[in-house]
Amino acid sequence: MKCSAHAARRRTRRTALSACATLALTLTAPGTTSAAPPPGAGASVDRSAWESGWHVVRPGDTLEGLAERFLGSNEHWRDLHQLNPFVRDPDLLFPGQRLRIFLERPTARLSAQIMAVARDVRELPAPVPWRPASEGDVLLERDALRTAKAASARLRFDDGTTVTLSEDSLVFIRRQTAASAPLPKKEIEIQLGQIDVESAPADSVRQTAPGSATGRAGRSQDAIEVVVAGARSLATPVAGQPISTRSRRGTDDLAQFMVFSGKSTVSAAGESLEVPAGSGTSVAPKAKPGAVEALLPAPSDRRPAEGAEIEQAAPQFSWSPVPGADHYIVEVCRDPACGASVARATTFTAGSLQLDVERGLPAGELFWRVTAVAASGLDGFPSPAIRVQAVDVVRPDAPTLTLRTPAGEPVTARSCLAALPEPVVRAVDRRGAELPWKLMVDGRELGADDYRVLPLAGSHEIAARVTDARGRSADSPAIAFTLDAAAPWVDLVTTASGQTAATEQASGTASRKKSRSKKEPEPVAACDSGLEAEDAGGSWLPLPCATSATLAAPAIFALDPSRPVLTLRTTGSAISLGESPGNEVAAGLAALSLSAWDVGCSAAQLALRIVPSPYRPGRMLLEAEVSDAAGNRRTQGWHVARHVARR
């Protein structure tokens, strides 16, 4: 009795195979061993690292044949059967069915898998007629893929190379040589439209998982040949850099090839031309390749920026114009490579576009990019994709707020001001229309009129808040400042006792009683006392003095906010300041100081000079003008007298 191959493929396959196995064991002679099972038969294979996809059944397909193609051995048909429990008969498959399959990378026979589809994308799994394409579907040699208006798709080959189809494109996978071929190559023919080809970096090509059934070696990057209307472009990597190219067939059958990375050899009409990275060429029907042309750079200064919001209904985009650009192409996609396009538009307006999308953009994360196109029709470098969020209503841009003094000077952050600054606010939406705004003063919302009459002594923070018609608001950065309308003071302090001149004057009666028996010095107005003050660096500077109507310019001393004090001394005769007998400075000694204080922004500087007294003719006055950081000023003075003994 024999177990024929036909019997093993009947509808009762499992029963037949079980019966054959039992019969074989029965006919085996005692003491003999049976033949070893075929390689892979019944072997346990770890497919945890494998990917899965979908195969469209073609006429003549069986689970055994698909196991041979994708798993390396027809003995693994049971694994495919377990993946597709709806298949009742392993030998009865229907053309057009989608079967889930395991995909070991690389596959036994090279394949391309659909990784992304957007809108109307159709596949031709020859000889099955055109059908809607789905993510995960696997295309084989001689299969085709096409995109309709505003549609896109992306394919991925075993070595990681991706092919992205733009709208209104039709491509055929013409040839995929075996991995063992001397020059492995993929050939794609563009019947209509354009494709982008990008290879993965060499270190990212997936290797065969250890312990796999086939044990095939990892696959390196392949050369990619694109056929467009009789012209061919063979793209290859350069110095380990990935391939990045764009190829197009226009309605006039003009073939265009653009190389962004790697290099390409373009052949047509018996001649070849090398096209390096950053350049492209055009080929007319039945003509030789045209001259190599440098590609335009990617537009810069793109808005909206990374992570920004865009309106679903009418998003707006802007960029810096590119010299030499004829027009621009703006794309909005679901992925950075634009394999799943959402919207695509051409604009001849340099630097901006409002995209009108029927029914609006889908909500959520999207990516946009812009490409400058030369007058020759060659695309420049696409800009890097920018991630944005599409929302129903875009939060308004934050307004700009500047503060100006009454004199019109701009106010910097953390300034000290003597008067309330005037806010200048610019609040517009993305179409340039003005939006209402209010001020946020220390967290309180105020109108401009309320702000101007508000007493604001002390430290404060002001921001501008804009609110759109739908109630969404945005705030400008806050500006902090301190308002100080009070002028600072300066006191004369006796260095030895720490008493002020006022204190000394209050105790002047007692002092005079004690000194009645002594001969009091007679005050003499003079400029030759050599009065000096010590600056912050420890140097002593003489105080200017003038006895005429023409006053000398004062000496300016910066004050340390933590210790706003100046020490005085004289290098000539002993002197006294003010009317208190205790405010005396002996020659060469530092016995008095000028101490400044301020309730708001702190005293900043002292301007000192000696001038004729406006209060007592014939006397000289030490004039001290103290100013704070807000610009408030106060002038005080003390009479200066040189001491001489009475006769």
XYZ file of C-alpha atoms in Angstrom:
647
model
C 0.000 0.000 0.000
C 1.349 3.420 -0.926
C 0.659 6.893 0.398
C 0.584 9.076 -2.713
C 1.230 12.839 -2.815
C -2.281 13.269 -4.154
C -3.699 11.597 -1.076
C -1.620 13.887 1.108
C -3.271 16.961 -0.473
C -6.880 15.941 -0.270
C -9.375 17.986 1.709
C -8.943 15.538 4.575
C -5.223 16.425 4.613
C -4.733 16.028 8.341
C -6.430 12.594 8.434
C -4.572 11.397 5.361
C -1.176 12.487 6.691
C -1.922 10.784 10.010
C -2.924 7.553 8.221
C 0.191 7.615 6.048
C 2.404 8.068 9.075
C 0.719 5.142 10.870
C 1.063 2.910 7.809
C 4.719 3.789 7.416
C 5.399 2.790 11.001
C 3.498 -0.489 10.517
C 5.516 -1.464 7.419
C 8.861 -0.748 9.090
C 10.690 -3.932 9.879
C 11.513 -4.659 13.492
C 14.961 -3.446 14.460
C 15.209 -0.953 11.587
C 14.991 2.845 11.775
C 12.773 5.049 9.736
C 14.118 7.752 7.435
C 14.768 11.182 8.985
C 11.977 13.726 8.456
C 12.513 16.457 5.895
C 14.363 19.549 7.130
C 12.053 21.780 9.054
C 9.304 19.182 9.328
C 7.824 19.414 12.777
C 10.708 21.638 13.926
C 9.874 24.290 16.467
C 10.765 27.724 15.115
C 10.940 30.836 17.267
C 9.238 33.570 15.254
C 8.975 36.112 18.043
C 11.291 38.471 16.122
C 9.490 37.994 12.823
C 7.040 40.469 11.397
C 3.620 39.740 9.994
C 1.928 40.964 6.869
C -0.896 40.225 4.488
C -0.702 38.296 1.231
C -3.358 38.667 -1.444
C -4.090 35.199 -2.795
C -3.297 34.714 -6.498
C -4.542 31.862 -8.726
C -2.623 28.696 -7.902
C -1.599 29.776 -4.401
C -1.586 27.119 -1.662
C -0.520 27.231 1.942
C 2.428 24.975 1.042
C 3.542 27.344 -1.681
C 3.195 30.390 0.550
C 5.134 28.629 3.314
C 7.894 27.921 0.783
C 7.974 31.573 -0.338
C 7.759 33.320 3.021
C 8.938 30.750 5.583
C 11.576 28.926 3.552
C 9.958 25.481 3.628
C 6.601 24.092 2.534
C 6.620 21.965 5.702
C 5.566 25.117 7.655
C 2.139 25.336 6.015
C 0.541 24.465 9.360
C 1.969 27.681 10.867
C 0.196 29.697 8.195
C -2.962 27.717 8.752
C -2.889 28.589 12.456
C -2.576 32.261 11.535
C -5.671 32.014 9.330
C -8.199 29.829 11.158
C -10.985 30.991 8.822
C -9.400 28.887 6.027
C -11.319 25.638 6.201
C -9.457 23.817 3.450
C -5.668 24.459 3.122
C -5.874 23.517 -0.581
C -8.880 25.681 -1.334
C -7.815 29.353 -1.434
C -9.694 32.017 -3.355
C -7.955 34.715 -5.466
C -8.335 38.078 -3.756
C -8.400 36.617 -0.241
C -6.079 38.310 2.278
C -4.069 35.831 4.318
C -1.949 36.786 7.270
C 1.636 35.647 6.864
C 4.891 35.605 8.769
C 7.687 37.707 7.274
C 11.236 36.797 8.117
C 13.529 39.601 7.002
C 14.816 39.055 4.409
C 12.098 36.942 2.858
C 13.010 33.917 0.804
C 11.973 35.876 -2.268
C 12.231 39.629 -1.998
C 9.043 41.524 -1.399
C 7.786 45.028 -0.658
C 5.295 45.688 2.112
C 2.820 48.566 2.201
C 3.594 50.506 5.370
C 1.277 53.508 4.962
C -1.711 54.496 2.851
C -3.656 57.736 2.767
C -6.996 58.153 1.019
C -7.601 56.300 -2.271
C -4.706 53.875 -2.818
C -5.092 50.713 -4.926
C -2.894 47.696 -5.532
C -2.597 45.277 -8.419
C -1.528 41.867 -7.071
C -1.165 40.401 -10.556
C -3.104 38.711 -11.979
C -5.784 39.692 -9.437
C -7.558 42.883 -10.607
C -7.073 46.282 -8.956
C -8.269 46.353 -5.354
C -8.056 48.770 -2.395
C -4.614 48.664 -0.803
C -4.223 48.174 2.933
C -1.359 48.639 5.340
C 0.604 45.420 5.762
C -0.134 44.061 2.270
C 2.879 42.460 0.583
C 3.586 43.207 -3.083
C 5.592 40.855 -5.252
C 7.400 41.142 -8.548
C 5.150 42.487 -11.358
C 2.665 43.929 -8.841
C 1.594 47.569 -9.057
C 0.483 50.350 -6.746
C -1.299 53.577 -7.607
C -2.499 56.655 -5.720
C -5.403 58.932 -6.570
C -5.694 62.692 -6.148
C -4.530 63.834 -2.673
C -3.521 60.229 -1.836
C -0.128 58.755 -0.963
C 1.487 55.476 0.040
C 4.784 54.120 1.285
C 6.443 50.778 0.537
C 9.275 49.140 2.444
C 11.623 46.552 0.990
C 13.498 43.866 2.896
C 16.694 45.906 3.246
C 14.822 48.823 4.816
C 14.596 50.880 1.644
C 11.354 52.854 1.415
C 9.530 54.119 -1.656
C 6.983 56.892 -1.116
C 4.361 57.570 -3.786
C 2.877 61.044 -4.037
C -0.597 61.740 -5.356
C -1.625 60.635 -8.872
C 1.192 58.101 -9.128
C 1.395 54.623 -10.635
C 4.397 52.312 -10.193
C 5.235 48.710 -11.039
C 7.725 46.479 -9.234
C 9.460 45.086 -12.293
C 12.335 43.071 -10.905
C 13.840 41.961 -7.648
C 16.963 39.863 -8.059
C 17.949 37.294 -5.501
C 20.182 38.266 -2.625
C 22.893 35.959 -4.013
C 23.002 37.749 -7.353
C 26.297 39.500 -8.239
C 24.546 42.894 -8.289
C 21.352 42.728 -6.213
C 18.904 45.210 -7.612
C 15.349 46.410 -7.357
C 13.666 47.846 -10.415
C 10.640 50.127 -10.163
C 8.850 51.604 -13.151
C 6.937 54.866 -12.848
C 4.001 54.964 -15.198
C 2.710 58.231 -13.742
C 3.538 60.611 -10.918
C 6.557 60.576 -8.608
C 8.253 58.488 -5.951
C 10.773 59.189 -3.201
C 13.330 56.460 -2.539
C 15.186 56.357 0.764
C 17.459 53.595 1.960
C 17.981 52.785 5.600
C 21.419 53.343 7.174
C 23.629 50.292 6.764
C 23.643 49.438 10.473
C 19.837 49.415 10.642
C 19.249 46.664 8.071
C 17.523 43.808 9.866
C 19.512 40.599 10.164
C 18.060 37.120 10.212
C 17.013 36.104 13.702
C 19.264 33.492 15.354
C 17.853 30.010 15.172
C 15.631 30.755 12.182
C 14.535 27.890 9.984
C 16.300 29.152 6.887
C 19.516 30.500 8.336
C 19.776 33.054 5.514
C 22.321 35.811 5.961
C 21.335 39.410 6.576
C 20.778 41.444 3.459
C 22.792 44.553 2.603
C 21.468 47.631 0.872
C 20.624 47.030 -2.768
C 21.045 49.277 -5.738
C 17.706 50.716 -6.839
C 16.885 51.328 -10.488
C 13.961 53.560 -11.384
C 12.585 53.450 -14.921
C 10.759 56.522 -16.227
C 9.615 56.715 -19.867
C 12.663 54.923 -21.236
C 15.173 56.661 -18.973
C 16.812 54.801 -16.111
C 18.283 56.024 -12.860
C 20.430 53.643 -10.837
C 20.856 54.994 -7.296
C 23.645 53.760 -5.048
C 24.933 54.855 -1.628
C 28.162 56.839 -1.273
C 30.648 56.459 1.595
C 28.103 54.706 3.788
C 25.534 57.477 3.390
C 21.943 56.391 2.681
C 20.210 56.887 -0.652
C 17.627 59.652 -0.924
C 16.218 60.406 -4.376
C 13.093 61.669 -6.070
C 11.951 60.567 -9.524
C 9.024 61.877 -11.536
C 7.157 61.303 -14.776
C 5.089 64.250 -15.899
C 2.120 64.339 -18.228
C 4.466 65.344 -21.082
C 6.576 62.202 -20.437
C 9.472 64.311 -19.160
C 11.551 62.209 -16.787
C 13.094 64.051 -13.845
C 15.591 62.675 -11.364
C 16.680 64.467 -8.177
C 19.401 63.175 -5.822
C 19.418 64.397 -2.218
C 21.886 61.832 -0.836
C 24.047 59.157 -2.427
C 24.490 59.299 -6.185
C 22.661 58.194 -9.297
C 23.619 57.184 -12.814
C 21.002 58.313 -15.322
C 20.921 56.519 -18.679
C 18.856 57.354 -21.764
C 19.291 57.141 -25.553
C 22.564 55.225 -25.229
C 24.305 57.733 -22.927
C 24.887 57.820 -19.177
C 25.308 60.746 -16.811
C 26.398 60.681 -13.180
C 24.231 62.840 -10.913
C 25.840 63.544 -7.509
C 24.060 64.448 -4.302
C 22.452 67.880 -4.313
C 21.727 67.896 -8.038
C 19.276 66.606 -10.626
C 18.593 66.266 -14.328
C 15.676 66.114 -16.757
C 15.316 63.728 -19.700
C 12.977 64.463 -22.596
C 11.296 61.529 -24.422
C 13.832 59.589 -26.553
C 16.508 62.160 -25.721
C 19.819 62.023 -23.892
C 20.056 63.088 -20.257
C 20.071 66.861 -19.789
C 22.706 68.865 -17.973
C 23.198 68.389 -14.251
C 21.494 71.167 -12.263
C 22.073 72.126 -8.616
C 18.978 71.669 -6.455
C 17.509 74.547 -4.465
C 18.040 74.503 -0.689
C 15.239 73.790 1.754
C 13.292 76.888 2.873
C 14.219 78.178 6.340
C 12.444 80.138 9.105
C 9.402 77.914 8.868
C 6.240 78.656 10.838
C 4.437 77.112 12.633
C 7.394 75.751 14.553
C 7.903 72.364 16.183
C 5.052 71.447 18.526
C 2.843 74.415 17.588
C -0.901 74.233 16.975
C -2.528 74.672 13.563
C -6.167 75.154 12.679
C -7.944 72.210 11.151
C -10.084 74.440 8.928
C -7.566 76.882 7.412
C -3.996 76.341 8.640
C -1.413 78.954 7.766
C 2.244 78.331 6.926
C 5.156 80.650 6.259
C 8.863 80.409 5.402
C 11.702 82.509 4.048
C 11.666 82.785 0.224
C 14.338 80.788 -1.618
C 16.198 82.686 -4.364
C 15.521 81.090 -7.749
C 12.313 79.347 -6.664
C 9.470 79.342 -9.199
C 6.896 77.972 -6.757
C 6.583 75.953 -3.563
C 4.912 72.700 -2.551
C 3.501 72.433 0.977
C 2.659 68.985 2.336
C 0.841 67.972 5.523
C 1.201 64.301 6.463
C 0.593 61.821 9.241
C 4.247 60.746 9.322
C 7.599 62.567 8.924
C 8.361 60.842 5.589
C 4.950 61.878 4.151
C 4.035 58.314 3.324
C 0.510 59.094 4.494
C -0.324 62.468 2.994
C -3.172 64.529 4.408
C -2.987 67.622 2.222
C -0.753 68.910 -0.554
C -0.835 72.308 -2.250
C 1.224 74.379 -4.682
C 1.674 78.107 -4.165
C 3.370 80.776 -6.242
C 3.276 83.201 -3.321
C 6.769 83.493 -1.937
C 6.925 82.661 1.743
C 3.359 81.923 2.849
C 0.277 79.781 2.266
C -3.163 79.419 3.785
C -4.173 75.836 3.173
C -7.860 75.323 2.474
C -8.710 71.688 3.194
C -12.132 70.285 2.424
C -13.707 69.209 5.729
C -10.493 70.315 7.462
C -7.384 68.496 8.633
C -7.739 65.510 10.960
C -7.238 66.341 14.611
C -4.055 65.279 16.369
C -0.381 65.000 15.545
C 0.631 65.868 11.988
C 3.810 66.832 10.146
C 4.375 69.524 7.533
C 7.182 70.392 5.137
C 7.776 72.756 2.232
C 9.826 72.324 -0.946
C 11.055 75.009 -3.332
C 10.736 74.130 -7.043
C 12.974 75.680 -9.691
C 11.753 77.011 -13.041
C 13.138 73.827 -14.643
C 10.629 71.818 -12.607
C 13.258 70.119 -10.449
C 12.353 69.982 -6.772
C 14.780 71.346 -4.219
C 15.569 69.754 -0.882
C 12.383 69.209 1.125
C 12.542 70.940 4.482
C 12.768 68.685 7.546
C 9.304 67.646 8.688
C 7.910 69.762 11.536
C 5.574 68.153 14.067
C 2.400 70.146 14.788
C -0.947 69.600 16.491
C -4.112 70.121 14.458
C -6.904 71.496 16.644
C -10.347 72.927 16.082
C -9.402 76.324 17.490
C -5.821 77.498 17.693
C -4.853 79.241 20.872
C -3.972 82.824 19.925
C -0.333 83.786 19.749
C 0.923 85.465 22.898
C 0.778 89.256 22.607
C 3.907 91.376 22.763
C 4.224 93.761 25.704
C 6.697 96.596 26.101
C 6.789 99.220 28.829
C 7.925 102.794 28.228
C 8.765 105.626 30.597
C 6.925 108.972 30.292
C 9.912 110.113 28.204
C 9.319 107.225 25.777
C 12.346 105.147 26.748
C 11.930 101.339 26.866
C 11.848 99.734 30.307
C 14.023 96.703 30.921
C 13.001 93.916 33.270
C 13.499 94.586 37.009
C 13.979 98.309 36.479
C 13.325 100.926 39.165
C 10.927 103.596 37.975
C 9.836 106.942 39.385
C 6.537 106.970 37.490
C 4.096 104.362 36.262
C 5.286 102.978 32.886
C 3.023 103.095 29.848
C 2.177 99.635 28.428
C 2.371 99.116 24.661
C 0.595 95.914 23.549
C 0.365 94.292 20.126
C -2.200 91.490 19.922
C -3.240 90.038 16.554
C -4.481 86.681 15.341
C -2.735 84.649 12.646
C -4.563 86.559 9.956
C -3.379 89.917 11.268
C -6.700 90.983 12.840
C -6.432 92.787 16.160
C -7.609 90.995 19.284
C -8.856 92.505 22.561
C -6.381 92.452 25.433
C -6.096 93.286 29.109
C -3.277 93.742 31.569
C -2.433 91.238 34.274
C -1.035 93.239 37.210
C 0.295 91.002 39.978
C -2.150 88.318 38.845
C -5.151 90.675 38.670
C -6.834 91.385 35.351
C -7.160 95.122 34.685
C -8.103 97.299 31.775
C -5.708 99.977 30.569
C -7.726 102.804 32.188
C -7.878 101.052 35.555
C -4.149 100.438 35.401
C -3.303 104.119 34.942
C -5.117 105.243 38.118
C -3.884 102.425 40.304
C -1.376 103.285 43.081
C 1.483 100.925 42.416
C 4.255 101.782 44.900
C 6.543 98.797 45.414
C 7.530 95.775 43.274
C 5.143 94.461 40.624
C 4.785 92.187 37.591
C 2.778 93.104 34.497
C 1.770 90.869 31.578
C -0.663 91.263 28.688
C -3.452 88.738 28.112
C -5.200 88.304 24.776
C -8.485 86.456 24.338
C -9.948 85.354 21.013
C -13.594 85.131 19.993
C -13.872 81.575 21.343
C -12.508 82.397 24.766
C -9.007 80.978 24.385
C -6.333 83.181 25.921
C -2.576 83.579 25.898
C -0.287 85.708 28.067
C 2.856 87.596 27.221
C 5.961 87.113 29.368
C 5.628 89.167 32.564
C 7.815 92.222 33.091
C 8.879 92.938 36.688
C 9.656 96.456 37.918
C 9.701 98.523 41.088
C 7.884 101.824 41.388
C 9.522 104.386 43.700
C 8.302 107.993 43.541
C 9.983 109.134 46.777
C 13.348 110.872 46.736
C 16.146 109.445 48.895
C 17.754 111.180 51.906
C 21.307 111.681 53.065
C 22.456 112.328 56.647
C 25.712 113.550 58.133
C 26.954 110.945 60.597
C 29.676 111.261 63.174
C 31.921 108.286 62.472
C 33.107 107.873 66.046
C 29.728 107.906 67.768
C 27.405 106.890 64.926
C 25.187 109.907 65.753
C 23.630 111.942 62.980
C 23.977 115.688 62.669
C 20.394 116.066 63.849
C 21.210 114.103 66.991
C 24.285 116.157 67.560
C 22.301 119.364 67.108
C 19.713 118.147 69.635
C 22.449 117.731 72.186
C 24.114 120.948 71.143
C 22.856 122.857 74.211
C 24.685 120.544 76.578
C 27.779 120.708 74.428
C 27.736 124.466 74.421
C 27.362 124.577 78.216
C 30.407 122.399 78.592
C 32.435 124.510 76.185
C 31.532 127.995 77.508
C 34.683 128.197 79.492
C 36.698 127.351 76.381
C 37.585 129.626 73.527
C 35.339 128.647 70.536
C 36.772 128.695 67.015
C 35.504 131.306 64.670
C 34.026 129.905 61.428
C 35.809 131.036 58.296
C 34.447 130.381 54.818
C 37.156 128.851 52.657
C 37.796 126.461 49.763
C 41.290 125.505 50.851
C 40.368 123.030 53.574
C 41.193 120.058 51.352
C 37.896 118.260 51.985
C 37.901 114.772 50.397
C 35.573 111.741 50.170
C 36.506 108.067 49.842
C 35.094 106.294 46.781
C 34.085 102.631 46.486
C 37.593 101.644 45.395
C 39.205 103.120 48.511
C 40.616 106.212 46.780
C 40.210 109.684 48.220
C 38.866 112.291 45.808
C 38.894 116.067 46.460
C 35.552 117.834 46.445
C 35.280 120.612 43.856
C 34.853 124.107 45.299
C 33.958 127.457 43.696
C 33.527 130.871 45.308
C 32.251 132.605 42.188
C 28.892 132.453 40.512
C 30.272 129.841 38.164
C 29.843 126.588 40.033
C 32.206 123.677 39.682
C 30.921 120.324 38.412
C 30.301 117.944 41.323
C 32.292 114.853 42.068
C 30.169 111.719 41.453
C 30.356 108.786 43.848
C 28.586 105.462 43.223
C 26.986 103.989 46.327
C 26.969 100.367 47.425
C 23.253 99.481 47.945
C 24.210 97.266 50.883
C 26.136 100.130 52.590
C 25.398 103.514 50.998
C 27.965 105.513 53.005
C 30.777 107.962 52.073
C 33.525 108.858 54.546
C 34.897 112.444 54.662
C 38.302 113.822 55.661
C 40.310 117.021 55.276
C 43.944 117.368 54.263
C 44.212 121.071 55.241
C 42.760 122.890 58.233
C 40.333 121.385 60.667
C 36.769 122.047 59.624
C 33.254 121.704 60.919
C 30.142 120.772 58.932
C 26.767 122.166 59.825
C 25.935 124.108 62.935
C 26.538 121.374 65.477
C 29.887 121.682 67.258
C 30.206 117.901 67.234
C 30.516 117.700 63.446
C 34.174 118.506 63.322
C 36.892 116.958 61.202
C 40.486 117.308 62.284
C 43.163 117.523 59.638
C 44.071 114.074 58.309
C 41.330 112.257 60.241
C 38.123 110.633 58.953
C 35.555 111.583 61.572
C 32.384 112.202 59.523
C 30.378 110.236 56.947
C 27.476 110.884 54.623
C 24.893 108.088 54.901
C 22.134 107.763 52.241
C 18.869 105.848 52.513
C 15.814 105.234 50.363
C 12.451 103.521 50.920
C 12.171 102.001 47.426
C 14.911 101.394 44.884
C 17.903 102.272 47.163
C 20.258 105.197 46.820
C 22.502 104.914 43.785
C 24.929 107.837 43.835
C 26.026 111.028 45.557
C 27.142 114.186 43.758
C 29.276 116.409 46.061
C 30.699 119.916 45.711
C 31.319 123.044 47.811
C 29.402 126.151 46.729
C 28.612 129.617 48.134
C 25.768 129.340 50.635
C 22.431 130.716 49.441
C 21.310 130.918 53.079
C 24.117 132.831 54.794
C 26.157 135.282 52.757
C 29.878 134.767 53.019
C 29.586 131.143 54.039
C 30.352 127.989 51.989
C 28.007 125.018 51.711
C 28.759 121.318 51.180
C 26.059 120.429 48.634
C 25.081 116.745 48.413
C 22.684 115.589 45.704
C 21.587 112.004 46.330
C 19.701 110.022 43.650
C 18.174 106.565 43.630
C 17.897 103.885 40.929
C 14.533 105.278 39.839
C 16.052 108.685 39.110
C 14.514 110.481 42.112
C 16.821 113.203 43.479
C 17.149 115.252 46.646
C 19.710 117.973 47.420
C 20.850 118.694 50.964
C 23.638 120.859 52.377
C 25.800 121.702 55.378
C 27.839 124.803 55.965
C 31.584 124.259 55.797
C 33.800 126.305 58.114
C 37.543 126.346 58.681
C 38.393 126.736 62.353
C 40.638 129.538 63.636
C 41.114 130.536 67.267
C 39.493 133.748 68.557
C 41.747 136.556 69.635
